[in-house]
Every structure is written in structure tokens, then in C-alpha cells.
PDB file of C-alpha atoms in Angstrom:
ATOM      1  CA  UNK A   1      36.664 104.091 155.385  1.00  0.00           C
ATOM      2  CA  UNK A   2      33.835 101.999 153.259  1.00  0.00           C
ATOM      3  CA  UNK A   3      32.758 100.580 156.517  1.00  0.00           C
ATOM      4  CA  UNK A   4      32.033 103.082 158.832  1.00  0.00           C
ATOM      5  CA  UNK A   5      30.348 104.990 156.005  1.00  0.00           C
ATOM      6  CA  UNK A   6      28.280 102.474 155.166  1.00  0.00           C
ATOM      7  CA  UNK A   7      26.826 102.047 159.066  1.00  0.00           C
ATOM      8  CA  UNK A   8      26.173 105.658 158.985  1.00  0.00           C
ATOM      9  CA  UNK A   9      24.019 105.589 155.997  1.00  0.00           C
ATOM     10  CA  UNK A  10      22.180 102.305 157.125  1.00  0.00           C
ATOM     11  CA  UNK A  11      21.852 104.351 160.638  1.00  0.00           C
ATOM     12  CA  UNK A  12      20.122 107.586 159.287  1.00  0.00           C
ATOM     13  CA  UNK A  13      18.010 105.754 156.761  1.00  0.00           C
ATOM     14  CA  UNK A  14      14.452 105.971 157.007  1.00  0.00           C
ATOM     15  CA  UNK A  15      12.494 102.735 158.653  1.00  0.00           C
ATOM     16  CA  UNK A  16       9.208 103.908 157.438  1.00  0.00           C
ATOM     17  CA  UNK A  17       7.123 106.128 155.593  1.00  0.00           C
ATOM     18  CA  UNK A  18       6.672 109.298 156.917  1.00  0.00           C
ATOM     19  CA  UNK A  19       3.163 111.304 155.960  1.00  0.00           C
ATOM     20  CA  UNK A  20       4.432 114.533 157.321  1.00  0.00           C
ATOM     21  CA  UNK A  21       7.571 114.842 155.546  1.00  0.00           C
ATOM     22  CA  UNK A  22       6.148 113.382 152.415  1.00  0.00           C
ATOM     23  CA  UNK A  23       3.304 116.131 152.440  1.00  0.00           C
ATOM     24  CA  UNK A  24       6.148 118.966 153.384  1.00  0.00           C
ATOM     25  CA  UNK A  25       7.652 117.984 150.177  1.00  0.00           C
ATOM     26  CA  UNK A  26       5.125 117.748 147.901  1.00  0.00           C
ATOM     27  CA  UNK A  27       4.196 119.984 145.057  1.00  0.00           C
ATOM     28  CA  UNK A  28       1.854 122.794 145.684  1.00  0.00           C
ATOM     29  CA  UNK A  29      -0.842 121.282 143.815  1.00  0.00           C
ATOM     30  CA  UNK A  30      -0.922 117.994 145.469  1.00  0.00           C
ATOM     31  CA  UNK A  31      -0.728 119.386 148.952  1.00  0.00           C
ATOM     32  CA  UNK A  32      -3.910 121.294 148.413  1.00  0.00           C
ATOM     33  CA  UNK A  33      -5.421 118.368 147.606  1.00  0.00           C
ATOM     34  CA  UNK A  34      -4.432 116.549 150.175  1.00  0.00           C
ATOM     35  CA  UNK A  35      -5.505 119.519 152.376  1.00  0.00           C
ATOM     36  CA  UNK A  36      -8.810 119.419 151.165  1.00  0.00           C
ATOM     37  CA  UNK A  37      -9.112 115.365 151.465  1.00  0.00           C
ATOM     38  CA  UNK A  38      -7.696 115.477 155.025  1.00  0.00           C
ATOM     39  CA  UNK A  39     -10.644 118.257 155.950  1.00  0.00           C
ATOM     40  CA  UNK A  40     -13.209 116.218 153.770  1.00  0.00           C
ATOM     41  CA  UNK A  41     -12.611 113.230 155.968  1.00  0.00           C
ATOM     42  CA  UNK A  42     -12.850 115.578 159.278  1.00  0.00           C
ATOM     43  CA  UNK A  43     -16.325 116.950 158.407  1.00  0.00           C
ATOM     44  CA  UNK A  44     -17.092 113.040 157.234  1.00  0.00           C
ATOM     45  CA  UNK A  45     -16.513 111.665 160.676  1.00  0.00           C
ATOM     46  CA  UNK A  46     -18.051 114.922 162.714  1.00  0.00           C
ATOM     47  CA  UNK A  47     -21.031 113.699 161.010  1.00  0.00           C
ATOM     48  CA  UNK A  48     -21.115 110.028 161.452  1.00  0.00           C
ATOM     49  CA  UNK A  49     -20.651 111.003 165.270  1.00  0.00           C
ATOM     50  CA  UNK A  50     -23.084 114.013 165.348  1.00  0.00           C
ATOM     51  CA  UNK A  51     -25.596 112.091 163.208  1.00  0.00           C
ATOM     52  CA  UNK A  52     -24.993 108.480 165.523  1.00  0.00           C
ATOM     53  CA  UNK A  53     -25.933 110.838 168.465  1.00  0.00           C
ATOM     54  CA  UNK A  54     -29.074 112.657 166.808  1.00  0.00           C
ATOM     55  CA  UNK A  55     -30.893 109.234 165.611  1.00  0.00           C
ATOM     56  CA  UNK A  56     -30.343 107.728 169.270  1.00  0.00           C
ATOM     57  CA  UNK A  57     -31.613 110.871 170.683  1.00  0.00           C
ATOM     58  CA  UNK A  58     -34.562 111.107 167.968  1.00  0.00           C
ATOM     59  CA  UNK A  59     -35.161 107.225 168.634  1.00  0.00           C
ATOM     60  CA  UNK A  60     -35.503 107.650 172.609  1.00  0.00           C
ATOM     61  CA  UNK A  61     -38.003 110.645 172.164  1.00  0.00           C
ATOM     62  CA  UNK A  62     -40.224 109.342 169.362  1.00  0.00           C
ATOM     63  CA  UNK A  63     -40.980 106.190 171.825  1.00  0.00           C
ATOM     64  CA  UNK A  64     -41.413 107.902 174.562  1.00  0.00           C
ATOM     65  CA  UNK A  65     -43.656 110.028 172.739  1.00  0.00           C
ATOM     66  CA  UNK A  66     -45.462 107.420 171.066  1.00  0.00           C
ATOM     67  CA  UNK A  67     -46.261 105.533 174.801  1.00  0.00           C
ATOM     68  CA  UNK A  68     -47.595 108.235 176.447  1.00  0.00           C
ATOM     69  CA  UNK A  69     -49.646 108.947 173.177  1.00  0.00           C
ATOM     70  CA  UNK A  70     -51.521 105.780 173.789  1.00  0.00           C
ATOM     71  CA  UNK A  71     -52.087 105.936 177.473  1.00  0.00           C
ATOM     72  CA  UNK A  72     -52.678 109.685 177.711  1.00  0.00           C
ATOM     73  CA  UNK A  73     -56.346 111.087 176.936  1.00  0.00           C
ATOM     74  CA  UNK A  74     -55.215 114.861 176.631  1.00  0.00           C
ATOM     75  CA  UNK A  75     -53.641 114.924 173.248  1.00  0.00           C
ATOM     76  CA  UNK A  76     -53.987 118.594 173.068  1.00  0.00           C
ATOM     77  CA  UNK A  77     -51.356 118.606 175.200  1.00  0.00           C
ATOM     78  CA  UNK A  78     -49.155 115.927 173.886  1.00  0.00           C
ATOM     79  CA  UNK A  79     -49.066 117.955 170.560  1.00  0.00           C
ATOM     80  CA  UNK A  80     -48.743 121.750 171.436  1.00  0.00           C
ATOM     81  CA  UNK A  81     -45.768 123.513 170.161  1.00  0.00           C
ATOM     82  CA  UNK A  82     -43.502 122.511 172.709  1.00  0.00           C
ATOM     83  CA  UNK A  83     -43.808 118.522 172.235  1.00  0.00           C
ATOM     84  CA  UNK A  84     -43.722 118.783 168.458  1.00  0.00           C
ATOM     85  CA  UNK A  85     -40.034 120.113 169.173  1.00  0.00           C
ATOM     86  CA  UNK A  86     -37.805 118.028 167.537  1.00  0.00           C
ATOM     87  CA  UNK A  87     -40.073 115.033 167.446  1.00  0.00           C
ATOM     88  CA  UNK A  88     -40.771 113.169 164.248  1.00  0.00           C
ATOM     89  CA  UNK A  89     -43.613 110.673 165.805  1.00  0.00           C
ATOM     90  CA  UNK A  90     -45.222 113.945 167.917  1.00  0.00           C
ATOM     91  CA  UNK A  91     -45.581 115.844 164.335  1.00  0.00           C
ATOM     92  CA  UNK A  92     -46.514 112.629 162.385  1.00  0.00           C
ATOM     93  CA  UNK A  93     -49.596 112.204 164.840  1.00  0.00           C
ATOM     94  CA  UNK A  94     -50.286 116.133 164.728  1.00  0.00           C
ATOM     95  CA  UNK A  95     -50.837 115.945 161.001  1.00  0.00           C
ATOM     96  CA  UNK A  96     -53.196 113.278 160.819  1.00  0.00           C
ATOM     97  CA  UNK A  97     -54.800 114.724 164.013  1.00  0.00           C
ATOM     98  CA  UNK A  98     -55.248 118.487 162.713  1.00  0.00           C
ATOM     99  CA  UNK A  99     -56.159 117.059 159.147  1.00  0.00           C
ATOM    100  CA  UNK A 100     -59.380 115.166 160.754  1.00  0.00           C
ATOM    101  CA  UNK A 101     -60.140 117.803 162.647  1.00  0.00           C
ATOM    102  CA  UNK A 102     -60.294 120.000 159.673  1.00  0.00           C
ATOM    103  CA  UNK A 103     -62.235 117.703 157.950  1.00  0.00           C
ATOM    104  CA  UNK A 104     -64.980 117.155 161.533  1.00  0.00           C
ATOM    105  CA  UNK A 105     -65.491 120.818 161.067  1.00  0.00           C
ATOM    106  CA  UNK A 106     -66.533 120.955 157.512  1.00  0.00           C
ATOM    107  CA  UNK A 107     -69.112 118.194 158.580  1.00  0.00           C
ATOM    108  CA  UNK A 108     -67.325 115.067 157.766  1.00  0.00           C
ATOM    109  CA  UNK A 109     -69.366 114.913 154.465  1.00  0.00           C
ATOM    110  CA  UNK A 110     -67.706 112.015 153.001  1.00  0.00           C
ATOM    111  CA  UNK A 111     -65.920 109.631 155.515  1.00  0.00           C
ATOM    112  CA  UNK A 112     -63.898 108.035 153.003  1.00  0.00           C
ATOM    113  CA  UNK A 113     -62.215 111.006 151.627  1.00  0.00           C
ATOM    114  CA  UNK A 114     -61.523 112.525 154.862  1.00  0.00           C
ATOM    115  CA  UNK A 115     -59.456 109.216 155.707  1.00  0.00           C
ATOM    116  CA  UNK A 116     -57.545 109.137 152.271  1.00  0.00           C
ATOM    117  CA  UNK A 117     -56.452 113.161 153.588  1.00  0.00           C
ATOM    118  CA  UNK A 118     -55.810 112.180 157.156  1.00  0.00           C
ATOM    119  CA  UNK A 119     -53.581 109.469 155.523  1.00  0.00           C
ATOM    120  CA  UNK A 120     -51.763 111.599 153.200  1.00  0.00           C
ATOM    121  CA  UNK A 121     -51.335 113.849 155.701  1.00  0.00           C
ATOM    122  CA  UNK A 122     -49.521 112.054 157.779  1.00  0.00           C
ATOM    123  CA  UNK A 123     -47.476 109.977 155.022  1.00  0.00           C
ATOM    124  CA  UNK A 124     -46.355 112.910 153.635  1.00  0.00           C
ATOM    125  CA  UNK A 125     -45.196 114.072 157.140  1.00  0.00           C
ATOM    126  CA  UNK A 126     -43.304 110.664 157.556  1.00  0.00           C
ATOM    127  CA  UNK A 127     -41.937 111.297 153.935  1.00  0.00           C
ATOM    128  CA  UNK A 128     -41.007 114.765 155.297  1.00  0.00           C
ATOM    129  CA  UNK A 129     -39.019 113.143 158.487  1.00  0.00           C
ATOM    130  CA  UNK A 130     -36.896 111.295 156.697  1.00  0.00           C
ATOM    131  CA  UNK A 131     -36.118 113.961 153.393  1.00  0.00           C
ATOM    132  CA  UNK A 132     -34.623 116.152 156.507  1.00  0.00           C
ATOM    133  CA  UNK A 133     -32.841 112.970 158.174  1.00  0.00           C
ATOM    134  CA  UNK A 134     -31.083 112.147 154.568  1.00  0.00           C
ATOM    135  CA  UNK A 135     -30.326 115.277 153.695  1.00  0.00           C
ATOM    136  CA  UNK A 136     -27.598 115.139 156.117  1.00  0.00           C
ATOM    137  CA  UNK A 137     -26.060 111.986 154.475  1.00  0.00           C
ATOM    138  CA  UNK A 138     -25.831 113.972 150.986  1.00  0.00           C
ATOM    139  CA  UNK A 139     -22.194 114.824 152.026  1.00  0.00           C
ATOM    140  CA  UNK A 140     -21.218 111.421 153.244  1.00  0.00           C
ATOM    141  CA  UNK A 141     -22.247 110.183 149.302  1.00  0.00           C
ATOM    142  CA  UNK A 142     -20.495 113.011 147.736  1.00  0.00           C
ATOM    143  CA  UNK A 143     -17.321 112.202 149.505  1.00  0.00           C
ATOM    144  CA  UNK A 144     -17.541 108.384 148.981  1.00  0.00           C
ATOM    145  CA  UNK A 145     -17.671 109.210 145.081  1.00  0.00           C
ATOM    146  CA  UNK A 146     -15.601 111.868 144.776  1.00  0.00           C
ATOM    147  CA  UNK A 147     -12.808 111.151 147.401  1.00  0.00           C
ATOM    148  CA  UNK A 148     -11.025 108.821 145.415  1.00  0.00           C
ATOM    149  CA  UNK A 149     -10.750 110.337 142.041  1.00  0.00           C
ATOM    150  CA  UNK A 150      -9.652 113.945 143.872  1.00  0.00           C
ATOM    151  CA  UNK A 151      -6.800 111.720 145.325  1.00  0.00           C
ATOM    152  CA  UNK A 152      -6.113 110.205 141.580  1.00  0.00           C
ATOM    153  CA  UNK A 153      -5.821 113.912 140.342  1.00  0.00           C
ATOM    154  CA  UNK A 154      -3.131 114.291 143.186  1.00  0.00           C
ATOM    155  CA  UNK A 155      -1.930 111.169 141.864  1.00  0.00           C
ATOM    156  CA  UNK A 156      -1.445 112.145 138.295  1.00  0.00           C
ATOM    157  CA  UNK A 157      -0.130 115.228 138.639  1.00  0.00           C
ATOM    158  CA  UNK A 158       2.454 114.058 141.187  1.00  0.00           C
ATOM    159  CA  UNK A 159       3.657 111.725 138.619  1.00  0.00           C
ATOM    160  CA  UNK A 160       3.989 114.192 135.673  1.00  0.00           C
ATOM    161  CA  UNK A 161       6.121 116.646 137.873  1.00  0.00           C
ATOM    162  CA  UNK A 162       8.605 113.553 138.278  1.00  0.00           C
ATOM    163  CA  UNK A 163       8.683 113.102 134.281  1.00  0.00           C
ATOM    164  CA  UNK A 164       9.136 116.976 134.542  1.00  0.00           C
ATOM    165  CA  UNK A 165      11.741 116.294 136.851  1.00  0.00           C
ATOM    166  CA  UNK A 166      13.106 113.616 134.949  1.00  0.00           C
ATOM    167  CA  UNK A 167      13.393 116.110 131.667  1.00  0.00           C
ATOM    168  CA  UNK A 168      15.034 118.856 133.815  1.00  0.00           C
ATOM    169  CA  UNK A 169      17.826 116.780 135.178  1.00  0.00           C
ATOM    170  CA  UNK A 170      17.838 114.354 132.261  1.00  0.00           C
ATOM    171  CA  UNK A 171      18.144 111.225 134.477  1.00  0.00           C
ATOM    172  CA  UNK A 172      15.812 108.729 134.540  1.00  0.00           C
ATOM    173  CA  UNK A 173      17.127 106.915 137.391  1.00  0.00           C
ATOM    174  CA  UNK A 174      14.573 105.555 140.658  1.00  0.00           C
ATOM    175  CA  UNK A 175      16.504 107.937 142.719  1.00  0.00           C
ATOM    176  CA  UNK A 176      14.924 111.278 140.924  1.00  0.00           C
ATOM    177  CA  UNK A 177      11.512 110.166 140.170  1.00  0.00           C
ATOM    178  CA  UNK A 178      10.969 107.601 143.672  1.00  0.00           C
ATOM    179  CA  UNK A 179      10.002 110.926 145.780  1.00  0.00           C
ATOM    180  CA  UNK A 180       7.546 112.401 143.663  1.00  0.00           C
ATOM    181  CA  UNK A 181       5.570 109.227 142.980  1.00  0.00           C
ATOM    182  CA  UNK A 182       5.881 108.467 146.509  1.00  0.00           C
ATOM    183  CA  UNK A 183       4.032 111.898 147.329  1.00  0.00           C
ATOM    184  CA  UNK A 184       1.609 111.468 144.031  1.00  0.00           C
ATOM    185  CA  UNK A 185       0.383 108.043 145.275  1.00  0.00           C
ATOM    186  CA  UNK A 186      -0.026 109.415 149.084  1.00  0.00           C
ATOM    187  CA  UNK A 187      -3.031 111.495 147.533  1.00  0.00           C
ATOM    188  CA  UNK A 188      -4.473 108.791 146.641  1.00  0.00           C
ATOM    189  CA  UNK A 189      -3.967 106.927 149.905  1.00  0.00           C
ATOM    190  CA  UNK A 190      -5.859 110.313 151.695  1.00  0.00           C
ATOM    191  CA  UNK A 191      -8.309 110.030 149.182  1.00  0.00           C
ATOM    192  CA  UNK A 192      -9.579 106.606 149.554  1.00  0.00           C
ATOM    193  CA  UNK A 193      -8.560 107.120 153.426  1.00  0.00           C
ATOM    194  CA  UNK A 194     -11.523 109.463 153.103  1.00  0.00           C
ATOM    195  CA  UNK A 195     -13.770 107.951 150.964  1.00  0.00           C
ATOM    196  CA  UNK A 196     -14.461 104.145 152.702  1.00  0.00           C
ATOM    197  CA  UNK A 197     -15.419 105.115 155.940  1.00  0.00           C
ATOM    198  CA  UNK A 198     -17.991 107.692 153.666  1.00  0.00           C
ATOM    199  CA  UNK A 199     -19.375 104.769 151.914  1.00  0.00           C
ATOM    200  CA  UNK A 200     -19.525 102.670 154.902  1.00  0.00           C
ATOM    201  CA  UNK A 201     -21.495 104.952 156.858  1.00  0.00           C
ATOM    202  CA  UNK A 202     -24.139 106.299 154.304  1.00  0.00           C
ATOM    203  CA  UNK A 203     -25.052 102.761 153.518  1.00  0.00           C
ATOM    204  CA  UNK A 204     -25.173 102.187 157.264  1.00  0.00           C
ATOM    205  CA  UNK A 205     -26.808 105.260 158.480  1.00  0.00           C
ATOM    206  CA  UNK A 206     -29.401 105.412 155.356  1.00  0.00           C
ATOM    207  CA  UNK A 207     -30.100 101.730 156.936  1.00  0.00           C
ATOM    208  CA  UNK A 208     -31.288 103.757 159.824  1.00  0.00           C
ATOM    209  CA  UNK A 209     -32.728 106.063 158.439  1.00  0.00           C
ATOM    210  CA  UNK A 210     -35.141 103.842 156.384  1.00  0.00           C
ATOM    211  CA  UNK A 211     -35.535 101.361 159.704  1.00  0.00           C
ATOM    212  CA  UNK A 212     -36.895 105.296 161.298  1.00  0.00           C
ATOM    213  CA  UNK A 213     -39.278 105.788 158.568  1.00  0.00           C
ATOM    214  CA  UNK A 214     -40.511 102.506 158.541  1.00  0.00           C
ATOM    215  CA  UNK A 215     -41.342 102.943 162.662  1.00  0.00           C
ATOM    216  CA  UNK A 216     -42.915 106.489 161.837  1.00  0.00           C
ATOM    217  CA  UNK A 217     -44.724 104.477 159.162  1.00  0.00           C
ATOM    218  CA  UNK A 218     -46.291 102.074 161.535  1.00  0.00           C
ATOM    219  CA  UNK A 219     -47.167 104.269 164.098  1.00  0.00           C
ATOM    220  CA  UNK A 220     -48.900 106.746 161.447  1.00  0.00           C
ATOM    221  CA  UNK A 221     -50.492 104.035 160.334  1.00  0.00           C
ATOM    222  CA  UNK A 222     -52.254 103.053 163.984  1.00  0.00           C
ATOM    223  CA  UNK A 223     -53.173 106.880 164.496  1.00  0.00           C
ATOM    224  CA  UNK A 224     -54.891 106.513 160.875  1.00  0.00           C
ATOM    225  CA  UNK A 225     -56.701 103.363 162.664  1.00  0.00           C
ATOM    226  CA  UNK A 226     -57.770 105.649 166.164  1.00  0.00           C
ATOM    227  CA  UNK A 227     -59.005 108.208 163.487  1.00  0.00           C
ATOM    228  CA  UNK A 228     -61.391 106.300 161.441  1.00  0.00           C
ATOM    229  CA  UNK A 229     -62.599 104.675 164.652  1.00  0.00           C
ATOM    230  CA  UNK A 230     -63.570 108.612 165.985  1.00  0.00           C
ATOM    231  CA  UNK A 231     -64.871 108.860 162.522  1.00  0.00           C
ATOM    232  CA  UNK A 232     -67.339 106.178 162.465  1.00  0.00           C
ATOM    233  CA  UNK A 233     -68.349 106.755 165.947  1.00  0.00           C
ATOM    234  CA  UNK A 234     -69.506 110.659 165.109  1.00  0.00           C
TER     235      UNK A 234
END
């Protein structure tokens, strides 16, 4: 009888972990923060994929804008309303733009000051660009630092229900306490399973976010050139 009950057991035992039946079993506590991990992770890759798609879009129209800037002689209407739409470079050049022509009209009494403005103006409108670009990667950091110590807390309090357990059924063998530490170190497997691809992409994206700025930079910088030429030519 030994042998045929011992292929039985070897033929239902599990071959692997199972993430579904170890979160079905686990204690209240840890299963809410696994919840909340799991939908962390969720909202961290909607925006890695939502924020990928904005910069290329963002990208495409800022060069576009920026070409026909240069080759077009009606800026009026590259920077009405409409163009200014969602597009950093089209605003960038409007500030500077408006801010000399504010300063023409007052009679453009001291050249030098009126370039500082029109330069201020439009760094603090590439400043502005990427503040609202970054804000966006606030939750990416917040996960990345918080991700993995929400999963310890899963952790530890998965671990002192099996010394509860332990206490209540006064064995201390590996059978009793192996299931509970297997579901308190599972948090912590969500948690960093939501916290490295968080890292990854806010250093990446804040990469591209600064590489943005610095191409807003440049181009604000050759508008500030086209503007003191107008100036010195009234």
C-alpha cells in the first residue's frame, strides 16, 4: 500500500508556485496590499505608455512648428490660439514674441532691458514646459520608493501571523509556518515587481524630459537672437 500512496502524493504535488492560490490564501492584510501593489504597477505602466506616446507626439509638433516658424513671414498666424494648442515650442516663441511687443509699444526705451524681459519670458515659459511634463513622473518616483517597503509591510506581517500560527497550534514544524511565509514574501515580490520598472522609467523618461527642455532651450534662445535683431533695426 506504501507504494501506490506514495505515486499519488508525488502526482498531485505542486510543480510550481502558484500566485493565485497563494494570494487566495493569504491573510486579509497582506492581500490588500498586494491589491494595492498590483493596481500601483497598472497605473505605473498606463503611464510609461501614455507618457512614451505624448513626448513623441509633443516632439513631432514642436519641429514641425519650429520649421515653418523660420520659413513663414506671418507669425501672427503661426501663434494664434489654435497653434499654441498643445505646443511647447509655439508658446515658447509666443512669450518672447508678445513680451517685445509689449516692450515696442512702450517705446523701446532701453534696448537692453527689454531683451533681459523677452529672455525671461521665454525661459520661464521653457521652465513652465517642462514643470507640466514632470509633473506626470511624480507618481512613477513615488512608486519606485515606496513600492518596496509596502511589499516589506506585507512581508512582516505575513511572517508574524505564522509565529501566531505557530503559538496557536504549538508546532513549530516547516509544514505550519512554510505557507504563510510563502504568501508574506510574495508581497514583497509584487512590491519590487512594481517598483523597478518605476525607477527605470522616471530616470529614463526625466532623460527626456530634460533632452525636451534643452531643445525648447535652444530654440528660445534663436527667437531671443530674431528679437534683438528687430530691436536694433527699429
Amino acid at each position: 500500500m506504501t507504494g501506490p500512496h506514495l505515486f499519488l502524493a508525488a502526482a498531485v504535488a505542486p510543480t510550481r508556485l502558484d500566485p493565485i492560490e497563494l494570494f487566495l490564501q493569504a491573510d486579509i492584510v497582506v492581500q490588500l496590499v498586494i491589491v494595492g501593489l498590483v493596481l500601483a504597477s497598472i497605473w505605473v505602466w498606463a503611464i510609461i505608455f501614455g507618457f512614451g506616446v505624448r513626448m513623441s507626439r509633443l516632439r513631432s509638433k514642436s519641429a514641425a512648428f519650429e520649421d515653418e516658424f523660420w520659413s513663414n513671414s506671418d507669425v501672427d498666424g503661426l501663434l494664434d490660439a489654435r497653434r499654441r494648442k498643445d505646443n511647447p515650442s509655439a508658446r515658447v516663441a509666443a512669450a518672447g514674441i508678445q513680451e517685445f511687443r509689449s516692450s515696442h509699444k512702450a517705446g523701446l526705451k532701453d534696448p537692453e532691458a527689454a531683451r533681459a524681459r523677452v529672455a525671461q519670458a521665454m525661459d520661464g515659459q521653457v521652465a513652465l514646459e517642462a514643470d507640466t511634463l514632470a509633473k506626470r513622473l511624480g507618481f512613477l518616483a513615488t512608486v519606485g520608493s515606496v513600492a518596496p517597503f509596502v511589499g516589506l509591510f506585507g512581508t512582516v506581517w505575513g511572517i508574524m501571523n505564522s509565529f501566531f500560527q505557530i503559538g496557536l497550534q504549538q508546532n513549530s514544524s516547516l509544514a505550519v509556518v512554510a505557507p504563510g511565509i510563502a504568501e508574506a514574501l510574495f508581497a514583497t515580490a509584487i512590491g519590487l515587481f512594481a517598483a523597478i520598472p518605476a525607477v527605470i522609467a522616471y530616470n529614463r523618461l526625466s532623460g527626456k524630459v530634460n533632452a525636451f527642455e534643452a531643445g525648447l532651450g535652444l530654440f528660445a534662445d534663436k527667437v531671443h537672437a530674431q528679437i534683438s535683431r528687430e530691436m536694433e533695426s527699429v
